[in-house]
Every structure is written in structure tokens, then in C-alpha cells.
mmCIF file of C-alpha atoms and ligand atoms in Angstrom:
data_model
loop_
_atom_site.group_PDB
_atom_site.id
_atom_site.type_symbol
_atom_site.label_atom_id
_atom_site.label_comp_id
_atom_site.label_asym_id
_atom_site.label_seq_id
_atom_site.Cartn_x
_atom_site.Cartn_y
_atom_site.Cartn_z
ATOM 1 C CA UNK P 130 17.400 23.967 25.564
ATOM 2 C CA UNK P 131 17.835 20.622 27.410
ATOM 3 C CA UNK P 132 15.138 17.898 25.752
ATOM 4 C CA UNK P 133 12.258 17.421 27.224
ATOM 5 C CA UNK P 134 10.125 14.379 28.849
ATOM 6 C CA UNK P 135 9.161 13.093 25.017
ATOM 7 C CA UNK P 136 11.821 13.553 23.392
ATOM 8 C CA UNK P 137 13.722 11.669 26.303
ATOM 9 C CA UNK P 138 11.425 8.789 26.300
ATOM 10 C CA UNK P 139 12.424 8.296 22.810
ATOM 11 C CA UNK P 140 15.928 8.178 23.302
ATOM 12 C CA UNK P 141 15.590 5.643 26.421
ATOM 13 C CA UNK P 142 12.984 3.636 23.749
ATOM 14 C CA UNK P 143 16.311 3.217 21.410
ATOM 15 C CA UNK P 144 18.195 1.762 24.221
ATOM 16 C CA UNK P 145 15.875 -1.039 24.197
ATOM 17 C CA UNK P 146 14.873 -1.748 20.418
ATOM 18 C CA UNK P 147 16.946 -1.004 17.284
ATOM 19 C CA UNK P 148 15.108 1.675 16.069
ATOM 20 C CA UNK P 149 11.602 3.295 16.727
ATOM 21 C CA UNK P 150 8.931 3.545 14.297
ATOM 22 C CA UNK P 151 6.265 5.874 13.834
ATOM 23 C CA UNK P 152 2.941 6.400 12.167
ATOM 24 C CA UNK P 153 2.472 9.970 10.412
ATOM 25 C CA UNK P 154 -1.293 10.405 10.480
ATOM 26 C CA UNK P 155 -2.620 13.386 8.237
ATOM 27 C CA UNK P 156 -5.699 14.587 9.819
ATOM 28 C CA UNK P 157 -7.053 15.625 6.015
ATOM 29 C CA UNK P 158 -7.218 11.850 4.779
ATOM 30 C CA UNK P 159 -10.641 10.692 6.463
ATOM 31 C CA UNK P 160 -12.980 11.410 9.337
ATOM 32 C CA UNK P 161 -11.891 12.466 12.249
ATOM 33 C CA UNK P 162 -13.366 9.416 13.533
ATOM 34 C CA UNK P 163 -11.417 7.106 10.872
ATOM 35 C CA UNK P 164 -7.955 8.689 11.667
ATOM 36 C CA UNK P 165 -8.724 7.938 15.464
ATOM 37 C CA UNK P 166 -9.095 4.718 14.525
ATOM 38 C CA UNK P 167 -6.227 4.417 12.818
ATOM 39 C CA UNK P 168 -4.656 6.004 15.672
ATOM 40 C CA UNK P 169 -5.499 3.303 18.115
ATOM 41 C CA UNK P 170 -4.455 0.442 15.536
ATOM 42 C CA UNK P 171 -1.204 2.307 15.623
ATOM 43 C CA UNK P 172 -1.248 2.539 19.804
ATOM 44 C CA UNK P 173 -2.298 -1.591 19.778
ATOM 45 C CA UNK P 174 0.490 -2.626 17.323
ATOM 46 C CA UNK P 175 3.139 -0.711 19.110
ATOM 47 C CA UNK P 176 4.276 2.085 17.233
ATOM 48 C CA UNK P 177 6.681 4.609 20.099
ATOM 49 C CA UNK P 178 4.703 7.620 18.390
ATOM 50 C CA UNK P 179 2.130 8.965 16.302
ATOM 51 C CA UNK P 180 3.194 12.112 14.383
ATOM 52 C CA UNK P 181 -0.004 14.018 13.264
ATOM 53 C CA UNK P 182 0.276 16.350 10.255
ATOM 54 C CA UNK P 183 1.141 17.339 6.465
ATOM 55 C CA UNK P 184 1.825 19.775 4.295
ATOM 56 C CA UNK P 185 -1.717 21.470 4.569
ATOM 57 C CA UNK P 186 -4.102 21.099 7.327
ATOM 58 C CA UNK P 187 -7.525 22.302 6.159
ATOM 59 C CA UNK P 188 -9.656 19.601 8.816
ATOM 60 C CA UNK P 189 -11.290 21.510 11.593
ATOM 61 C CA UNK P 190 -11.764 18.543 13.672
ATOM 62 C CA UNK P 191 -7.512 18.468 13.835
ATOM 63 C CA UNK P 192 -7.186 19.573 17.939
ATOM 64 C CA UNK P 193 -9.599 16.930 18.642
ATOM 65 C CA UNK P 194 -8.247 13.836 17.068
ATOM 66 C CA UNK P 195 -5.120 14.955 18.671
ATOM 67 C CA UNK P 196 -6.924 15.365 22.280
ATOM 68 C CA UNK P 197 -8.620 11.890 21.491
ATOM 69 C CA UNK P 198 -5.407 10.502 20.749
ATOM 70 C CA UNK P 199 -4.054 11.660 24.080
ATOM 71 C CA UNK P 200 -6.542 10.352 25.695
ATOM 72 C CA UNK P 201 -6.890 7.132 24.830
ATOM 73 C CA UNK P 202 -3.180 5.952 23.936
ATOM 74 C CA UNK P 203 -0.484 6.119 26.109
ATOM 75 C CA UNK P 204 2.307 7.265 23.478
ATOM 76 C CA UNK P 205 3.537 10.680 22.395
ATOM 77 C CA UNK P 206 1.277 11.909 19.856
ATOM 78 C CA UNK P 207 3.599 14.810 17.982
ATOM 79 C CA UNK P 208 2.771 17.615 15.864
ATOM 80 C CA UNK P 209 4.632 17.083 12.268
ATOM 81 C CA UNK P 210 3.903 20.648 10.749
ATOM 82 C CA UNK P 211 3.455 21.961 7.770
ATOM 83 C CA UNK P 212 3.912 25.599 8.392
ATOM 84 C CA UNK P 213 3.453 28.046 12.281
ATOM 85 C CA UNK P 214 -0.666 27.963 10.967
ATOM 86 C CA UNK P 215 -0.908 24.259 12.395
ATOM 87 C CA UNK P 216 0.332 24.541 15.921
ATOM 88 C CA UNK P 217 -2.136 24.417 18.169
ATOM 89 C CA UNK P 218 -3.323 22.979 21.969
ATOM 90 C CA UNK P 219 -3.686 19.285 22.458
ATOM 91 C CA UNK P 220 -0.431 17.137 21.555
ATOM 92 C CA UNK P 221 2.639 16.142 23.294
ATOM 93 C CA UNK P 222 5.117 17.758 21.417
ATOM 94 C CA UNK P 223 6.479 19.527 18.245
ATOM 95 C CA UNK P 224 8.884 18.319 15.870
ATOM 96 C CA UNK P 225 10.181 21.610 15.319
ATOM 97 C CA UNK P 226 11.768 21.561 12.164
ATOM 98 C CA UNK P 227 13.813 23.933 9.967
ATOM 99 C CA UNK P 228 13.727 22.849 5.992
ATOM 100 C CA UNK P 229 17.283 22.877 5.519
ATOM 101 C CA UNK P 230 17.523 20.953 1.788
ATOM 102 C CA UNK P 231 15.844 24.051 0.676
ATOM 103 C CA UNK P 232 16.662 27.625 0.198
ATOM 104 C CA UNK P 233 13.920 29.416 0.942
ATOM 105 C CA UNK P 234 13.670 31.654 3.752
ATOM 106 C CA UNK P 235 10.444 31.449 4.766
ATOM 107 C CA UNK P 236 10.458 27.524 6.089
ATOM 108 C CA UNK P 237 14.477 28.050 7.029
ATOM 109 C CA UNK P 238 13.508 30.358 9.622
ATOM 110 C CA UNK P 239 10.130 32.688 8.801
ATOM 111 C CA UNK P 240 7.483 29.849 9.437
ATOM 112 C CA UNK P 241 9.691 29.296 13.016
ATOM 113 C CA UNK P 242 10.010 32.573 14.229
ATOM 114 C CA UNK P 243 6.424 32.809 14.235
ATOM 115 C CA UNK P 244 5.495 29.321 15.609
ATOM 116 C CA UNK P 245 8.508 30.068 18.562
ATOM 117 C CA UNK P 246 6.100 32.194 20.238
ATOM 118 C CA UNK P 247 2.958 29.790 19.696
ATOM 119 C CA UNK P 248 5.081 26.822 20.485
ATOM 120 C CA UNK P 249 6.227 28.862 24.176
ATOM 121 C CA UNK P 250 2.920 30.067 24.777
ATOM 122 C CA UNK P 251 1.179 26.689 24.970
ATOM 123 C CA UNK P 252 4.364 25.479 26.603
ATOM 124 C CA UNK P 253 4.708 22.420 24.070
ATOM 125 C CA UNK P 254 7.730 20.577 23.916
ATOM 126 C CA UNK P 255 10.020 20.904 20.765
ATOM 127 C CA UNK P 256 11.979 18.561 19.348
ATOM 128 C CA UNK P 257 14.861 20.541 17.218
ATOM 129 C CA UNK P 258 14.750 18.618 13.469
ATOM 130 C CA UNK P 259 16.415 19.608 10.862
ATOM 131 C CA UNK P 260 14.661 18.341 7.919
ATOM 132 C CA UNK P 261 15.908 17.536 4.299
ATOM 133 C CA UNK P 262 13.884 16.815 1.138
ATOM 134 C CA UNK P 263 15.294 13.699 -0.970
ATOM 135 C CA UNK P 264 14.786 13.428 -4.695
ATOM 136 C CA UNK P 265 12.563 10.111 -4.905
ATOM 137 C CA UNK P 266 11.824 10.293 -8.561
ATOM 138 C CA UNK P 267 8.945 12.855 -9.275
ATOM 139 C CA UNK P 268 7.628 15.961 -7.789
ATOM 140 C CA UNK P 269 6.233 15.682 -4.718
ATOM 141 C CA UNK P 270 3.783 17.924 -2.251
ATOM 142 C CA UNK P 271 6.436 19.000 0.039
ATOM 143 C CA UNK P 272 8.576 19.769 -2.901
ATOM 144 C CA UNK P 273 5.926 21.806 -4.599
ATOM 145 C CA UNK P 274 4.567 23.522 -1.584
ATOM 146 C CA UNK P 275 7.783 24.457 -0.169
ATOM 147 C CA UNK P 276 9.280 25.739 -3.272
ATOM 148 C CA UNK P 277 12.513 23.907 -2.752
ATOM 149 C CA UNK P 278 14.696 21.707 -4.846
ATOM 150 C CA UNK P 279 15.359 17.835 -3.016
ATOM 151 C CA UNK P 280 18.762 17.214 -2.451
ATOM 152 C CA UNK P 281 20.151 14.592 -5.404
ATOM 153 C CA UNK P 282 19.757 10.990 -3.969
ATOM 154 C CA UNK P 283 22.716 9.829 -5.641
ATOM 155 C CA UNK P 284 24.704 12.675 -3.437
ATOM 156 C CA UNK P 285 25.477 10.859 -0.539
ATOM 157 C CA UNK P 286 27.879 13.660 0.199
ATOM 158 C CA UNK P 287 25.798 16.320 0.149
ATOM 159 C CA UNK P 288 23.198 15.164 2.319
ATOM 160 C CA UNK P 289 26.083 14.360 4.950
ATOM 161 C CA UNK P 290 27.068 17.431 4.628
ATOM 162 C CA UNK P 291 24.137 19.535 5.460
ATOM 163 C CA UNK P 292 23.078 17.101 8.466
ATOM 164 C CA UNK P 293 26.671 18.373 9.469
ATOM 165 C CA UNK P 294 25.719 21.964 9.420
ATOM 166 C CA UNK P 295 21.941 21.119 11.355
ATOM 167 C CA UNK P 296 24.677 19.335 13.997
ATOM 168 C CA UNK P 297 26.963 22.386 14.285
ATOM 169 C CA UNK P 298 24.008 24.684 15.051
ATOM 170 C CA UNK P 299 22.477 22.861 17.712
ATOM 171 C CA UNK P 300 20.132 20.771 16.166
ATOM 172 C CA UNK P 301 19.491 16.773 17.738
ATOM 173 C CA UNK P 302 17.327 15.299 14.815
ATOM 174 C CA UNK P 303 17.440 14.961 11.396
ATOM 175 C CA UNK P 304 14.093 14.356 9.215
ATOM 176 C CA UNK P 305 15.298 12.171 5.798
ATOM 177 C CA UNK P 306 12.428 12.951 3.737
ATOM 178 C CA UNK P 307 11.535 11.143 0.341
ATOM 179 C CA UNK P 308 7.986 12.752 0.738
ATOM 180 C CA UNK P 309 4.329 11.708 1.642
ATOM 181 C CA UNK P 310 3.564 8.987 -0.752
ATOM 182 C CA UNK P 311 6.987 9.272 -2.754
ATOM 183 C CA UNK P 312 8.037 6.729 -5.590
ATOM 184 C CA UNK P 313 11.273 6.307 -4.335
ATOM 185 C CA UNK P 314 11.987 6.076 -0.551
ATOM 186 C CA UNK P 315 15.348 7.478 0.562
ATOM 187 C CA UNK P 316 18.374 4.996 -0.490
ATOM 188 C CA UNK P 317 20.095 3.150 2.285
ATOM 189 C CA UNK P 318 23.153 5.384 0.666
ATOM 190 C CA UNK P 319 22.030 8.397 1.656
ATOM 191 C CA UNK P 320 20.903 7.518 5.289
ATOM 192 C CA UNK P 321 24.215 5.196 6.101
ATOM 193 C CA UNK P 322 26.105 8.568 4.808
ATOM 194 C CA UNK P 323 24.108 10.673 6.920
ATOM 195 C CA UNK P 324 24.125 8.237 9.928
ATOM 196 C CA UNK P 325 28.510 8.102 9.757
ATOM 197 C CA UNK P 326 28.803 11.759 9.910
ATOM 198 C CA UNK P 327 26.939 12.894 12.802
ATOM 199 C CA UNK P 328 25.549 12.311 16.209
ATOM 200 C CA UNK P 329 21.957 13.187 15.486
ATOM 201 C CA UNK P 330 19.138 10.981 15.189
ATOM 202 C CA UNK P 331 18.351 9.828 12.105
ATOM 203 C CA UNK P 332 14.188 9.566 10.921
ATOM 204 C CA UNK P 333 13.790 8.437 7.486
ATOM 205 C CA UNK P 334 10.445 8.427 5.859
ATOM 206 C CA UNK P 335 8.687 8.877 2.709
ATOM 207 C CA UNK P 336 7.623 5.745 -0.030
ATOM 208 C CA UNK P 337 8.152 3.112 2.626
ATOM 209 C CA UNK P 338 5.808 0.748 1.553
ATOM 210 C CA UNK P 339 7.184 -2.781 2.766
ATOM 211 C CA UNK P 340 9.056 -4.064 6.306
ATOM 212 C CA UNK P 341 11.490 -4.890 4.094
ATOM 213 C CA UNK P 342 11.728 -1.466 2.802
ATOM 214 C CA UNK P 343 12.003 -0.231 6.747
ATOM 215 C CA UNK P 344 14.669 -2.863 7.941
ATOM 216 C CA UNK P 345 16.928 -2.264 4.950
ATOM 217 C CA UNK P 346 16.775 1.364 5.862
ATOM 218 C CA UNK P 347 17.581 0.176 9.651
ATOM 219 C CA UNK P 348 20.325 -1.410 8.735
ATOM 220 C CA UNK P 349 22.086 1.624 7.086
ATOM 221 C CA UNK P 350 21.509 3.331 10.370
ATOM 222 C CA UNK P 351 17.764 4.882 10.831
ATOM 223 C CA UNK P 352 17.247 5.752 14.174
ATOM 224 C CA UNK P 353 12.996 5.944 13.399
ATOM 225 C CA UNK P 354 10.557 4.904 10.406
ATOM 226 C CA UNK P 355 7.966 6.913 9.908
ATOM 227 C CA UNK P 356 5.406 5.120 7.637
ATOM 228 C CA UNK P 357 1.928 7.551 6.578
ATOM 229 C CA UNK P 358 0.614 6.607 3.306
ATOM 230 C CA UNK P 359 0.401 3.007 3.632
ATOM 231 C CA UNK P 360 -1.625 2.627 6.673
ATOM 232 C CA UNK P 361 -4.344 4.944 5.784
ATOM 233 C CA UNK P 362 -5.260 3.375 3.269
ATOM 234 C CA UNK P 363 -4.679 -0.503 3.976
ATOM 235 C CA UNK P 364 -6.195 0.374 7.520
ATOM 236 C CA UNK P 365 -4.280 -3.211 8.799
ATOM 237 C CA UNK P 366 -2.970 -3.265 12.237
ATOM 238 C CA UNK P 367 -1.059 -7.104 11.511
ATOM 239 C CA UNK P 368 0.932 -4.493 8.806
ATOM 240 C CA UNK P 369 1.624 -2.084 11.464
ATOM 241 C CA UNK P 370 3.047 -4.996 13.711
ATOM 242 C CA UNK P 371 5.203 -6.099 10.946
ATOM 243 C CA UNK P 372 6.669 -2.760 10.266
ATOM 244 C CA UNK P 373 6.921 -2.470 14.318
ATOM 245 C CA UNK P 374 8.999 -5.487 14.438
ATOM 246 C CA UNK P 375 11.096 -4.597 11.072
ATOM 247 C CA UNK P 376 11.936 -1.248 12.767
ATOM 248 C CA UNK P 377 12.463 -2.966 16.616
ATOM 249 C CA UNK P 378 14.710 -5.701 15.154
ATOM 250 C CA UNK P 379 12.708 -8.577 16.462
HETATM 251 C C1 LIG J 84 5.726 11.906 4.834
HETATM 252 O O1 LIG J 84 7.639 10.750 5.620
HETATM 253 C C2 LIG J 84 6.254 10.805 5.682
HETATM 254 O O2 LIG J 84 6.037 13.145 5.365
HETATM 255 C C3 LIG J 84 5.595 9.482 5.405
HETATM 256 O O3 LIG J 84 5.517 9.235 4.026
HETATM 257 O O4 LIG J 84 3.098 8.789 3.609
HETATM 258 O O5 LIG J 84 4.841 7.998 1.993
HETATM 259 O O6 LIG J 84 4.579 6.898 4.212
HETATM 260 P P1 LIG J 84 4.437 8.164 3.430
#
């Protein structure tokens, strides 16, 4: 499968700044009229996409913040899922991801057999991610709800090496994952390590709470931030444009 027109956009976005950032946007953390909002802060500061979703999605209103977000920004909005339940009509794309820190079956390749025929039927774009859980100092949601042990974060190696088996089986993105609201975000380390062994691109996110946080993780190679926590509940689009130009490199 060749990628498509968002995932493409991306990549040409990389050519021109050092690495994209994203908002994550879970469409359980307010109104659906407050996570618009914080939508469109995100669209005004300059973020190259929002990624909309979590680890449960219980908010009815979730297809139309998406469609509102479509319609009123002109970036990708993308589908960050939490299981084959959340895919539905309305958003750019789908960061179709496998969960391959873990060892459980059914989000290695259960949750995506079923999804591959929702995904196909609505003719959404899919973004293949491979995505890895990071120890980052206490349980998190992902963690708990997935039923998976993080990878060590003082294993360098280890993470290299299963971004090296995502690579090997066709995958083009890898999801470095400290978890939504994490104490520790993943170490430079661990994404540097990551970053020297293959060819995919790298997202880290997860406890980044600071620009500071986002440009040290930009140096060791990030190819995208992804930033959730922080903005719902600051609601401050001068901190988006600081992260923006952390991640950019201005
Ligand atoms: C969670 O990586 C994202 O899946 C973002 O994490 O909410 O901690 O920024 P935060």
C-alpha cells in the first residue's frame, strides 16, 4: 500500500521544518464545543495535525467534532484509536497502529483485523504505525487497558530493536509512547536509539509538558511531537505556538 495524500503531506511538511508537531485531542475531556475550540487554537498556532482519540471513547458527539474540525481547519485531522470500536466517518485519516511493546494478541492484530474492513469500507486513509509503550514511571491508562508491560526506558536496545521488526514488516511509522499524561516522557535515549536504527518516522509523545521537553526530544531525532494533556487543560494557544516553534526549529 503506497501512502496516501495525508500521510504524504506530512512527509513534504518535514522537508520544510525539523519536525512536525501535533495536538492529540481526546474527545472525552470537555464539550464537544470546548474540544472544537481547542481544535481551532491548535489550527491558528500551526500545529501540521490534530490526532483525535484515547484509550476509550465513550462521547457521542465524537464524528462531529471531527466533521467540525474538517470543516473549519485546513489540516489533517487523524483518528488516534483506541481499539476497531472508534473508527468511524468524518476524519482524514487513521493512524493505524499495531501495539507492538505488548504481547497481547488482541491489539497486535485482533482489534486490526476488524477495523481493516471498517477502515476500507469508509475508504479512510491509513497510516501503518507501529506503536510501543515506554515505562515513564507509574502505571498508566494505555498500560492498564491494554494489558501490556512498557518496554524498560533504560533499554535503549530493546526499543531499537522492535522498531526494527515494525521496519522489516512493512511498517513506515513508529508511535514512542510514554502515555497520556505520563510522569516521565520518553528519554532522548530511547528515541536517538530508535531514530539510528531505522528508516521510519519517529512520533514521540506522552508527559511532554514543556518546549523544552519537545526540542530536547527533537534533537535526539523525533520526526513529530504529539502534545494532549497539556493543552486541554491550559487551553493557551501562545503555548501551542511555542511548542510549534520548539518542534519546527525556529
Ligand atoms: C498520549 O502521547 C499522547 O497518547 C499525548 O500524551 O496527553 O501526556 O500529552 P499527553
Amino acid at each position: 500500500m503506497l501512502p496516501g495524500p495525508i500521510e504524504n503531506r506530512l512527509v513534504q511538511n518535514l522537508e520544510k521544518v525539523r519536525s512536525l508537531f501535533f495536538t492529540l485531542l481526546d474527545p472525552d475531556s470537555g464539550s464537544a464545543a470546548e474540544i472544537i475550540e481547542c481544535g481551532l487554537k491548535s489550527a491558528r498556532a500551526g500545529v501540521d495535525a490534530i490526532l483525535l482519540g484515547g484509550s476509550f471513547i465513550g462521547n457521542p458527539a465524537f464524528t462531529p467534532i471531527a466533521q467540525a474540525l474538517k470543516k473549519e481547519t485546513n489540516i489533517p485531522v487523524v483518528l488516534f484509536p483506541g481499539g476497531c470500536s472508534h473508527i468511524s466517518p468524518g476524519l482524514d485519516a487513521i493512524l493505524f497502529t499495531s501495539l507492538i511493546s505488548g504481547r497481547n494478541p488482541q491489539f497486535l492484530i485482533d482489534e486490526q483485523v476488524r477495523g481493516a474492513v471498517l477502515v476500507r469500507g469508509l475508504k479512510m486513509e491509513a497510516i501503518p504505525t507501529a506503536y510501543m509503550l515506554i515505562e515513564s514511571g507509574r502505571t498508566t491508562a494505555v498500560e492498564y487497558i491494554s494489558n501490556t508491560r512498557p518496554i524498560p526506558s533504560d533499554k535503549p536496545a530493546i526499543a531499537a530493536a522492535h522498531a526494527m521488526a515494525a521496519e522489516l514488516m512493512g511498517q513506515r511509522w513508529v508511535y514512542l509512547e510514554a502515555g497520556s499524561g505520563a510522569m516521565n516522557a520518553v528519554p532522548p535515549k530511547v528515541v536517538a536509539a530508535v531514530r539510528a536504527s531505522v528508516d521510519l518516522k519517529v512520533i514521540v509523545g506522552g508527559g511532554i509538558r514543556t518546549p523544552e521537553q519537545a526540542r530536547e526530544r527533537v534533537e535526539a531525532g523525533a520526526h513529530a511531537i504529539v502534545v494532549g494533556n497539556l493543552f486541554e487543560s491550559s487551553k493557551d494557544e501562545g503555548l501551542v505556538k511555542d511548542f510549534v516553534q520548539a518542534a519546527h526549529g525556529a
